[in-house]
Coordinates of C-alpha atoms in Angstrom, one line a residue:
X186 CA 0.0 0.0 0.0
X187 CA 1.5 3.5 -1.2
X188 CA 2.5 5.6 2.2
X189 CA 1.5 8.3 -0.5
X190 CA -2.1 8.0 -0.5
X191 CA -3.1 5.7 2.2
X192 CA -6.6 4.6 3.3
X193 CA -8.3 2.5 6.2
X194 CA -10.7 0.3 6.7
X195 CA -15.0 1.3 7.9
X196 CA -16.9 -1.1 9.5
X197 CA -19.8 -0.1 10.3
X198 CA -22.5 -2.5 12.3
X199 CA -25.5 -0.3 11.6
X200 CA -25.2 -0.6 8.1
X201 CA -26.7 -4.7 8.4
X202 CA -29.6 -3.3 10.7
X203 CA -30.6 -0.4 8.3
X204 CA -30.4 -3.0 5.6
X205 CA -32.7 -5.5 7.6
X206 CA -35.4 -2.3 8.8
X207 CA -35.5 -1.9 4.4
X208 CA -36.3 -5.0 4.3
X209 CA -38.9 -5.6 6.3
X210 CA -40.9 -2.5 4.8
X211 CA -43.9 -3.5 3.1
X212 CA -43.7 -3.7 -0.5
X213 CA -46.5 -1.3 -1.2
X214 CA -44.5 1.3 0.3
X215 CA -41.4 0.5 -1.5
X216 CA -43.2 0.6 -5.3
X217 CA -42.7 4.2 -7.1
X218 CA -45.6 5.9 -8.0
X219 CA -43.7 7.1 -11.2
X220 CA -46.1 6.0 -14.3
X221 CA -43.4 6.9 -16.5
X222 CA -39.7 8.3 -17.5
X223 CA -42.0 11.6 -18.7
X224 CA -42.9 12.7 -15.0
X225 CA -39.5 13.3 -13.8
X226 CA -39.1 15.9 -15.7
X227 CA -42.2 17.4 -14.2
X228 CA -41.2 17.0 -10.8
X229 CA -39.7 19.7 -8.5
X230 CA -36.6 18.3 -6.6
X231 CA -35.2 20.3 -3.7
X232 CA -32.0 19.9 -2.3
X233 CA -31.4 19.2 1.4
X234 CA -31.7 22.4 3.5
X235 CA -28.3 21.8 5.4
X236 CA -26.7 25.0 7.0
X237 CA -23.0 26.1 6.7
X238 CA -21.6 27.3 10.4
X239 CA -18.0 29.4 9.6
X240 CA -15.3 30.5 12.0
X241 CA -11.8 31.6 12.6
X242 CA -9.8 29.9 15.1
X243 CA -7.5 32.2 17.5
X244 CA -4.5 30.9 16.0
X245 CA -6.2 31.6 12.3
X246 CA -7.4 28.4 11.0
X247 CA -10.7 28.2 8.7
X248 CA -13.1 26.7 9.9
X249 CA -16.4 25.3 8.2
X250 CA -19.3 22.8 9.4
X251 CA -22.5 21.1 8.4
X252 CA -24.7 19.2 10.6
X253 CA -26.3 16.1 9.1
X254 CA -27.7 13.6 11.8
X255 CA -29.1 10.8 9.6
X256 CA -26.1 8.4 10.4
X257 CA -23.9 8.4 13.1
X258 CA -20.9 8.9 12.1
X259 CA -18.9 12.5 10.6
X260 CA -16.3 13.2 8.4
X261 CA -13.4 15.6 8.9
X262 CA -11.3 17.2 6.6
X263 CA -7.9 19.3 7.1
X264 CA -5.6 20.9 4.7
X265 CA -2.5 22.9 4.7
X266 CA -1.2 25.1 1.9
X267 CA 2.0 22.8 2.0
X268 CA 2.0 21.1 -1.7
X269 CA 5.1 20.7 -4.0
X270 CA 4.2 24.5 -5.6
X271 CA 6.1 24.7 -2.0
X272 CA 9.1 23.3 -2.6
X273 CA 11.9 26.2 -3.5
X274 CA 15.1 25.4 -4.6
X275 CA 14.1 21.4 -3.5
X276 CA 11.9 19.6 -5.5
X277 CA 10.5 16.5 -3.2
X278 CA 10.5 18.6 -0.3
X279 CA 6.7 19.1 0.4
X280 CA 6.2 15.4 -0.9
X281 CA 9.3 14.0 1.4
X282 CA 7.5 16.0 4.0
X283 CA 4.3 14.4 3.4
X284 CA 5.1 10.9 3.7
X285 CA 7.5 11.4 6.4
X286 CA 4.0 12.2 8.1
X287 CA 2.9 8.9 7.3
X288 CA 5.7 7.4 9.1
X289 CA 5.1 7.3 12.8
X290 CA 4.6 9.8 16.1
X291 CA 6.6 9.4 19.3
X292 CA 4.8 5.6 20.7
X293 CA 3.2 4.7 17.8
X294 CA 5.2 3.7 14.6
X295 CA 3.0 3.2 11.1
X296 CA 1.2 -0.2 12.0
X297 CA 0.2 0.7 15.0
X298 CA -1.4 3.9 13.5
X299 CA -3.2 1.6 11.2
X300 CA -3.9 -0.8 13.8
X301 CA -5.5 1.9 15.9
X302 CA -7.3 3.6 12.9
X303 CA -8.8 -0.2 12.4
X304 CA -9.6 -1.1 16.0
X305 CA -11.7 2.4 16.2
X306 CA -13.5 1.2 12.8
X307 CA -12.2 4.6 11.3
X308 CA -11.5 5.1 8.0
X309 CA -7.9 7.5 7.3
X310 CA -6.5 8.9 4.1
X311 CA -3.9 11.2 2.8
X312 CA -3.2 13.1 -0.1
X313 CA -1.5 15.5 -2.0
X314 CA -0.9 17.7 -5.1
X315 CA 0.6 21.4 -5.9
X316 CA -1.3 23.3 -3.7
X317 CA -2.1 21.5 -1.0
X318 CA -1.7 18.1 1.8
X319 CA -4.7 16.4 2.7
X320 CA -5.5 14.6 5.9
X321 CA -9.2 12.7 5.8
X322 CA -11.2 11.0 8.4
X323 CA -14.5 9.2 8.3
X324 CA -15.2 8.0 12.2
X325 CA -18.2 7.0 14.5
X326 CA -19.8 9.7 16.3
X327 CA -19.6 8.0 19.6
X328 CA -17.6 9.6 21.8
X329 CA -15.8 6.3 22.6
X330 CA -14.6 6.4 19.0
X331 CA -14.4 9.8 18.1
X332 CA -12.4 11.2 21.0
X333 CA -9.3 8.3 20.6
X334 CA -9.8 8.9 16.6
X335 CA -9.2 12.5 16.4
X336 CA -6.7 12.1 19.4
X337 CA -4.5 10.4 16.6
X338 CA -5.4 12.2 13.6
X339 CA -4.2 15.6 15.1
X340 CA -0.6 13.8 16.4
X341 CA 0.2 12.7 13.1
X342 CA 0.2 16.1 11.4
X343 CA 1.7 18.3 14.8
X344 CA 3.8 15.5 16.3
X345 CA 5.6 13.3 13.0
X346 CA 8.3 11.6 14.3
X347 CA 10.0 12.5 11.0
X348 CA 12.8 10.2 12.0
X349 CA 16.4 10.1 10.2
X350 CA 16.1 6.0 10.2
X351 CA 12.8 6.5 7.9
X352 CA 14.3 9.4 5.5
X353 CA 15.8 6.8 3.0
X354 CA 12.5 4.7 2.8
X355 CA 10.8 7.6 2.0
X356 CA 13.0 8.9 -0.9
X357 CA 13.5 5.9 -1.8
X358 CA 9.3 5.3 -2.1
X359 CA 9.4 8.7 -4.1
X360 CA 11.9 7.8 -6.4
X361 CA 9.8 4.3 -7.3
X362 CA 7.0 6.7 -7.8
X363 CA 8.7 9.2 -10.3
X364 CA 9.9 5.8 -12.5
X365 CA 6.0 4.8 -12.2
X366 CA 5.0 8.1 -13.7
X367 CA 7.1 7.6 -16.4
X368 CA 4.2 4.9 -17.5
X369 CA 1.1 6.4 -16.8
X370 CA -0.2 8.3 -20.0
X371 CA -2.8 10.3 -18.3
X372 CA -1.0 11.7 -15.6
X373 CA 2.1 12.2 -18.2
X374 CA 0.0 14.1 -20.1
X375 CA -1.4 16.3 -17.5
X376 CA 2.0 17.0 -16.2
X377 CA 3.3 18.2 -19.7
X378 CA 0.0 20.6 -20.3
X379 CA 1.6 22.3 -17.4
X380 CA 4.8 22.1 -18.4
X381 CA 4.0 23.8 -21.5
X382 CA 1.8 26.6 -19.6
X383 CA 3.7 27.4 -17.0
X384 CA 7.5 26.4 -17.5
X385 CA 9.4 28.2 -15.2
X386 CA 6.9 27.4 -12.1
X387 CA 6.7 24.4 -9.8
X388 CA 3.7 23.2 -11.6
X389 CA 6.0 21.9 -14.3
X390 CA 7.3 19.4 -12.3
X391 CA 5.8 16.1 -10.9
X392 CA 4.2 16.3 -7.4
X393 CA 7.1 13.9 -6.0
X394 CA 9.9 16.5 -7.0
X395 CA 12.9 15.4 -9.5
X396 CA 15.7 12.5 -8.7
X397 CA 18.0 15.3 -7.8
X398 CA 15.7 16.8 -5.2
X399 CA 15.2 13.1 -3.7
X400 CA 19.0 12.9 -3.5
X401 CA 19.9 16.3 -1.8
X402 CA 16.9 15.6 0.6
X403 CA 18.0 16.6 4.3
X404 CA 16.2 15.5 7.4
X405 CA 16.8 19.1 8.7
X406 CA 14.7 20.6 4.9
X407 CA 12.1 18.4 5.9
X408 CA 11.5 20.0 9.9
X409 CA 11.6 23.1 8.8
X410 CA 8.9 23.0 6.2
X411 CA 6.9 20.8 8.5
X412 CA 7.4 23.7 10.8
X413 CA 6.7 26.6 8.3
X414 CA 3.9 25.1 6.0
X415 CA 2.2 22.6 8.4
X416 CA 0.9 25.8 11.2
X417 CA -2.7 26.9 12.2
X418 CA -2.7 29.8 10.0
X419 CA -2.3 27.7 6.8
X420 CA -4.8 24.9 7.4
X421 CA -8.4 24.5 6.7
X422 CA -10.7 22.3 8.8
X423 CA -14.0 21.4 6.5
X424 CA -16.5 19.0 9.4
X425 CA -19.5 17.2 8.2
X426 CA -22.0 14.8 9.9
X427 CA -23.3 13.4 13.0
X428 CA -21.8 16.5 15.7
X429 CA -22.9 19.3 17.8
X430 CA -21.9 22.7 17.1
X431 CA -20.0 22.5 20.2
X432 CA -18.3 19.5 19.4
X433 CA -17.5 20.7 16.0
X434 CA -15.9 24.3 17.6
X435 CA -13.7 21.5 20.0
X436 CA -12.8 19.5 17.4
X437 CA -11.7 22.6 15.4
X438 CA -9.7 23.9 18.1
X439 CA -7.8 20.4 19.3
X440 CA -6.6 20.7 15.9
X441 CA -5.2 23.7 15.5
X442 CA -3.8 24.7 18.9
X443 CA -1.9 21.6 18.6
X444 CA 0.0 22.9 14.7
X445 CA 3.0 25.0 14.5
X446 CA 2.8 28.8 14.7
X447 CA 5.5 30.7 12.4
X448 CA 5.8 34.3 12.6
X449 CA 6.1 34.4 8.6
X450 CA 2.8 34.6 7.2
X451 CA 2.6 32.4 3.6
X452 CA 3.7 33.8 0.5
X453 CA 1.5 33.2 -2.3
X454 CA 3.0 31.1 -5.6
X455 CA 3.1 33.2 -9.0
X456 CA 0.8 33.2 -11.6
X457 CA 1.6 31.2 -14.6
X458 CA 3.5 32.4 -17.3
X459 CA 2.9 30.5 -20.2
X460 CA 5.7 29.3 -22.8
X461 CA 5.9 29.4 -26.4
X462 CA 5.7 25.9 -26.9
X463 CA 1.8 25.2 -28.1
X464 CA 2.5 21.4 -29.1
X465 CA 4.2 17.9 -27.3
X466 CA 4.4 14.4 -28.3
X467 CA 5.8 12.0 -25.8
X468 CA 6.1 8.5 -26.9
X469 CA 4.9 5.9 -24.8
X470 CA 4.2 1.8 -25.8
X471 CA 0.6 1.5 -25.8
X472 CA -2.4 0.9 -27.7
X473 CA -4.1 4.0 -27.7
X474 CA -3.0 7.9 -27.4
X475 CA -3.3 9.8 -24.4
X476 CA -4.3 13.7 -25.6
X477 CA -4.9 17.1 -23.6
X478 CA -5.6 20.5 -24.4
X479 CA -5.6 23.5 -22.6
X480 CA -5.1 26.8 -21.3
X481 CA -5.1 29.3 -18.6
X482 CA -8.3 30.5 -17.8
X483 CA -9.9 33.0 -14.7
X484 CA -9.1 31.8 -11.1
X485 CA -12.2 30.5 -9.1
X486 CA -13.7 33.2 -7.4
X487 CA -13.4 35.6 -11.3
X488 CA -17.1 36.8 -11.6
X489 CA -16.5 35.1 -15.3
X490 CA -15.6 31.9 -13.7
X491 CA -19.1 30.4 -13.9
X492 CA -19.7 30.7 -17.3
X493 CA -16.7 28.9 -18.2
X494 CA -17.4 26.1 -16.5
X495 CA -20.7 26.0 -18.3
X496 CA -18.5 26.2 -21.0
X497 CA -16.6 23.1 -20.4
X498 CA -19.5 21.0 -19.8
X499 CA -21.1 22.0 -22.9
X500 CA -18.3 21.1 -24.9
X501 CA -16.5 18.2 -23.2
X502 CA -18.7 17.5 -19.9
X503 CA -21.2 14.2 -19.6
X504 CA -22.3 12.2 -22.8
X505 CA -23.8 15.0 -24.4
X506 CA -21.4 17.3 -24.4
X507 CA -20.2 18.7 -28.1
X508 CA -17.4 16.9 -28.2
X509 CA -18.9 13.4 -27.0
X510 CA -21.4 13.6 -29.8
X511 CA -18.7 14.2 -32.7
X512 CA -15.9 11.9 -31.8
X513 CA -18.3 9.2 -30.0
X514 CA -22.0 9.1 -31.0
X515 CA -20.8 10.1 -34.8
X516 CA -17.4 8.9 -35.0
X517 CA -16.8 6.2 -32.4
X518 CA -13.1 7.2 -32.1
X519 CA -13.5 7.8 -28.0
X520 CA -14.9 6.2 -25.0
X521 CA -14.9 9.7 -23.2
X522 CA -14.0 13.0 -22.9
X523 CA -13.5 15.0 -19.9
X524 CA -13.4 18.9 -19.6
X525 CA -12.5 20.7 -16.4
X526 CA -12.1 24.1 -15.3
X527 CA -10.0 23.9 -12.4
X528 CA -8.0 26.5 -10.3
X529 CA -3.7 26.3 -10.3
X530 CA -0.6 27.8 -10.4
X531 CA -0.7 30.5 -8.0
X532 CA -4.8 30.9 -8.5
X533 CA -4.6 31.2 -12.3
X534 CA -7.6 28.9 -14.4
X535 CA -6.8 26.0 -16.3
X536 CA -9.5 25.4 -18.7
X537 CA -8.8 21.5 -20.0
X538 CA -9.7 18.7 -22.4
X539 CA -8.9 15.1 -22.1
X540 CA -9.1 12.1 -24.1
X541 CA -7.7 9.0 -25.8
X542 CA -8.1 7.5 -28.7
X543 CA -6.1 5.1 -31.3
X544 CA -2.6 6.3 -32.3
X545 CA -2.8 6.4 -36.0
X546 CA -5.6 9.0 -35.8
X547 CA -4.2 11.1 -33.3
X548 CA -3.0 13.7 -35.0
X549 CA -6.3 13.9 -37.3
X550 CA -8.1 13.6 -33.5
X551 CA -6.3 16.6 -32.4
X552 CA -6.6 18.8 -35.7
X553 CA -10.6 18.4 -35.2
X554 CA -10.7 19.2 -31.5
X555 CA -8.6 21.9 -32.2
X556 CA -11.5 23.3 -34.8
X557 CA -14.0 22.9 -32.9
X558 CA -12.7 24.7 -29.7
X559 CA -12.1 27.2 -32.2
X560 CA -15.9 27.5 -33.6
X561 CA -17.1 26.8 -30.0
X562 CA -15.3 30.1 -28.9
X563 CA -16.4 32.0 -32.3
X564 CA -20.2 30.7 -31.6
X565 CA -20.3 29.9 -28.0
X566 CA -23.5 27.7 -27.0
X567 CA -26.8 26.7 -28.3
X568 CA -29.7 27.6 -26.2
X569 CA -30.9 23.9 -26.3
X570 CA -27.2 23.2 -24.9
X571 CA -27.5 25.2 -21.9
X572 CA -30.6 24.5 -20.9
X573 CA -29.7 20.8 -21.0
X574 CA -26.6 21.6 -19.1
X575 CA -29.0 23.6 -16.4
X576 CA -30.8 20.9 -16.1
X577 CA -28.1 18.4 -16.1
X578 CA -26.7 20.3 -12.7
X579 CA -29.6 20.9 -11.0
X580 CA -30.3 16.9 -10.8
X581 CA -26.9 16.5 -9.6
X582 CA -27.1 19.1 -7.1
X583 CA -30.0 17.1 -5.7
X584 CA -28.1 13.7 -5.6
X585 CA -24.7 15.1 -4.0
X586 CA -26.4 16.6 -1.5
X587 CA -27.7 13.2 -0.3
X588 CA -24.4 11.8 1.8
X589 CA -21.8 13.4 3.6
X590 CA -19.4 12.5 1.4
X591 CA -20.9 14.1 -1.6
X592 CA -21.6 17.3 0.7
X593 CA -18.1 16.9 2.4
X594 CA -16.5 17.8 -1.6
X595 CA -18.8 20.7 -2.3
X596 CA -18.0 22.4 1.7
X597 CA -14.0 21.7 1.0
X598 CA -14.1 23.5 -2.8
X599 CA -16.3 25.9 -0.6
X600 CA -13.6 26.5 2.1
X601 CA -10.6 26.4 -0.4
X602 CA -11.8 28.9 -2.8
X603 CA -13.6 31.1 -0.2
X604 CA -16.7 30.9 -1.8
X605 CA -20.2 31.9 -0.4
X606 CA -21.4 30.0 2.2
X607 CA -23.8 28.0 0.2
X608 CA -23.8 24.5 -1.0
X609 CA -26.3 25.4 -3.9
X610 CA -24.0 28.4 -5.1
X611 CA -22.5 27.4 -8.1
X612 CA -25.9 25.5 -10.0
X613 CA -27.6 28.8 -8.8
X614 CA -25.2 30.8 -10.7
X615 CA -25.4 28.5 -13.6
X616 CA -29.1 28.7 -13.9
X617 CA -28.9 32.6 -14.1
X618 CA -26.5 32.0 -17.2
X619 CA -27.5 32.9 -21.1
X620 CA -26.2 32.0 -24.3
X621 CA -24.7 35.6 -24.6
X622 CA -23.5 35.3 -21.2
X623 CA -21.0 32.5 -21.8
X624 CA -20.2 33.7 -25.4
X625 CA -18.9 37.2 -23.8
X626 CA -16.9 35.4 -21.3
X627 CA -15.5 33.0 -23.5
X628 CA -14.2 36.0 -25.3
X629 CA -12.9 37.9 -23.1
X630 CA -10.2 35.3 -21.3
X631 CA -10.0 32.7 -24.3
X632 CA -8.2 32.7 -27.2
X633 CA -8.2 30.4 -30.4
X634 CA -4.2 31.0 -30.6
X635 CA -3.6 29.7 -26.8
X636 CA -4.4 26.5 -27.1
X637 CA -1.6 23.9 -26.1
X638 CA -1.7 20.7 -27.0
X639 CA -0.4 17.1 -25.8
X640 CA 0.1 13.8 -27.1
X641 CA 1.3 10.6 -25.1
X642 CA 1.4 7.3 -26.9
X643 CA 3.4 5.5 -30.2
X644 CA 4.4 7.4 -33.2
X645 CA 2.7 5.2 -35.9
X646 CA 1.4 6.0 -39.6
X647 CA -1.2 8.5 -39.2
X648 CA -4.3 8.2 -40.8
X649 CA -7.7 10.3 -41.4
X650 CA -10.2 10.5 -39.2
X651 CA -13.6 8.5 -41.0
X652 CA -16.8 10.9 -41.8
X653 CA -19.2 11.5 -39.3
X654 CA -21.7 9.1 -41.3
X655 CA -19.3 6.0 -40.8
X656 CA -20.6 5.5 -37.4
X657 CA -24.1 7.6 -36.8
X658 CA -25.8 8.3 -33.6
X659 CA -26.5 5.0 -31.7
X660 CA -24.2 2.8 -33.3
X661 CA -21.1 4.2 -31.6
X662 CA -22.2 2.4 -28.0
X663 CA -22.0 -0.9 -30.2
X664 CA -18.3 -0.2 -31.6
X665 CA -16.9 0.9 -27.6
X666 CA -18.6 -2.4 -26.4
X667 CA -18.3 -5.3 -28.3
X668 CA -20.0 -8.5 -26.8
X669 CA -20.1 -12.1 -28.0
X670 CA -22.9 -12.1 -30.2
X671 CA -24.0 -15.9 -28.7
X672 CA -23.9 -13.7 -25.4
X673 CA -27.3 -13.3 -23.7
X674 CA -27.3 -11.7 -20.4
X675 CA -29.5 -13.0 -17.2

């Protein structure tokens, strides 16, 4: 199991009894009264009126909390402006750092933190990326559980052992990771989008630093940015579930009293520049091509933000996005494509598009993608496309609003980006959008010359891309998944 990202086990006994109550429910109460697919349309779904408490610790951590009480159980969720956009003049350091965390406090080395984790039936995970580390934990309520569980969370970020004995693991663990890397397509080719828009910045390097960083790696680097980057004032504590509003403030404050507290407040990363560079192939053995395209967009909070979003998921978001129809329903040359508009490099946008498809019509893949980013941003949306796409959201709003989990992800983007203080924000904005609305936006921070462009896969003979009518709407499914026609399912 990677000391990078490590989870633990839940087991949770109420699950079998809630299981057993469904049951036993009559089955005329379990029988929808839908008639047919027609009505849902018709109906009015509300999300879950939950409540967002916010607050400021003394020592200046962020604080916020939702109450939900229909299990017992919470989740917690900390973060600390310490990713590898952290690193100086080391690259590794914040990632060295990180896994030195996952090493082992004074009485408790790692399997006894996992055995403890597991005997409290608590589930415990860690993460992290550019920007920031990431400490998770799904626990019981029940104070028995709770109190022991948080106990141990909050050592292993303000109390790391960070011993000299487990330095060379570590680095060594890193280095394995960097070779790994070297064969994953997807992340390759999301590390070389930002290598091409920002060269000159931490974000063009992997997460996990460079095998020169690994090698110059000090015990004494990695204290002091535990000390500097792992404090009160640059965490954020996101709480939701089963708690009291009391118990949430105690939790909050456990927590951060316990973390460093630097005089130096943080600095913030730069923007990214980009570099002249607008195309990259890597070659990799594989079947199929890796491609991304992208470039730097508004940061989060930009009052344009929201329209490109809307943007993205018009033209590469869900299976009826723009860019599904052409190269899937009409083509068949994808599975998927994904379109983001995410926040990096020092709060800049990155406005992305991902896909794969097979190598010999990659280059014809890319040429068309290209065109029609470039007649999306000359035409912007359809009005049928936007209303589809509100729509589309508000459902989802509905269903992410229905675990903690789900609720957990929407209070942490809440938190990070210092959003408004509600969970429904975003799909409200979206709903307000028009077709002019995006089109303007779209034109104001995009360009059809900014574009950047990445390959990852063989170089083999390229070849054109087959007309639209080769494979029309419907029969694309039947090309992606091909079954054994003396196959009939039970």
């Amino acid at each position: 199991m990677s000391r990078l990202s490590r989870r633990t086990g839940l087991v949770l006994m109420w699950l079998s009894a809630a299981a057993a109550c469904a049951d036993g429910q009559p089955e005329q109460a379990r029988t929808s009264r839908l008639q047919s697919l027609s009505e849902v349309q018709a109906l009015e779904i509300k999300p879950r009126a939950l409540q967002i408490r916010g607050w400021k610790t003394l020592t200046g951590t962020k604080v916020l909390f939702v109450r939900t009480s229909d299990l017992p159980m919470f989740d917690i969720h900390v973060s600390f402006a310490a990713g590898s956009a952290r690193d100086g003049s080391l690259p590794g350091l914040a990632a060295t750092t990180f896994s030195m965390l996952n090493e082992g406090i004074p009485g408790k080395d790692l399997s006894a933190i996992v055995e403890t984790f597991d005997g409290l039936g608590a589930q415990w995970e860690m993460d992290i990326d550019h920007d920031r580390a990431v400490f998770s934990l799904r626990s019981l309520s029940d104070p028995a559980k709770r109190l022991p569980a948080m106990d141990l969370l909050t050592r292993i970020f303000s109390e790391p052992s960070l011993s000299a004995q487990r330095l060379p693991p570590v680095k060594d663990e890193l280095r394995a990771a960097l070779i790994a890397e070297q064969g994953d397509a997807a992340g390759l080719a999301s590390q070389s989008i930002k290598a091409l828009l920002a060269p000159d910045s931490p974000y063009s390097l992997p997460v996990y630093g460079t095998q020169w960083g690994l090698n110059a790696m000090t015990r004494a680097a990695v204290e002091d940015f535990h000390r500097r980057y792992y404090a009160a004032r640059h965490a954020q504590i996101t709480l939701v579930g089963d708690l009291t509003l009391d118990q949430a403030q105690a939790i909050s404050l456990q927590i951060s009293n316990a973390l460093p507290k630097p005089p130096d407040a943080l600095v913030s990363s730069a923007m990214a520049t980009p570099g002249n560079v607008q195309s990259s192939h890597l070659e990799l053995n594989q079947l199929q091509t890796h491609i991304a395209l992208a470039q730097i967009s508004v940061p989060r909070r930009h009052a344009d933000h929201t329209a490109l979003y809307a943007a993205s998921q018009i033209l590469a978001g869900g299976s009826n996005s723009r860019l599904m129809n052409e190269l899937r329903h009409k083509r068949g040359q994808v599975y998927d494509v994904y379109g983001a508009s995410v926040n990096w490099a020092g709060g800049a946008g990155l406005l992305t598009v991902t896909l794969q498809t097979g190598s010999s019509m990659s280059d014809s893949t890319v040429a068309l993608v290209r065109s029609m980013l470039n007649d999306f941003l000359r035409q912007g949306p359809t009005a049928p496309e936007l209303e589809h796409l509100k729509r589309r959201l508000a459902n989802r709003n509905v269903l992410t609003s229905a675990s903690n989990r789900h609720i957990l992800a929407r209070l942490v983007e809440i938190n990070r980006y210092d959003l408004p203080l509600d969970l429904d924000y975003t799909m409200q904005q979206v709903q307000k959008l028009t077709v002019d609305d995006i089109k303007l936006a779209m034109n104001r921070h995009l360009s059809v010359d900014r574009w950047v462009s990445v390959t990852v896969g063989p170089s083999v003979e390229q070849q054109p891309l087959p007309g639209p009518e080769v494979a029309p709407i419907g029969q694309a499914e039947e090309d992606m998944c091909r079954a054994d026609p003396g196959f009939v399912a039970s």
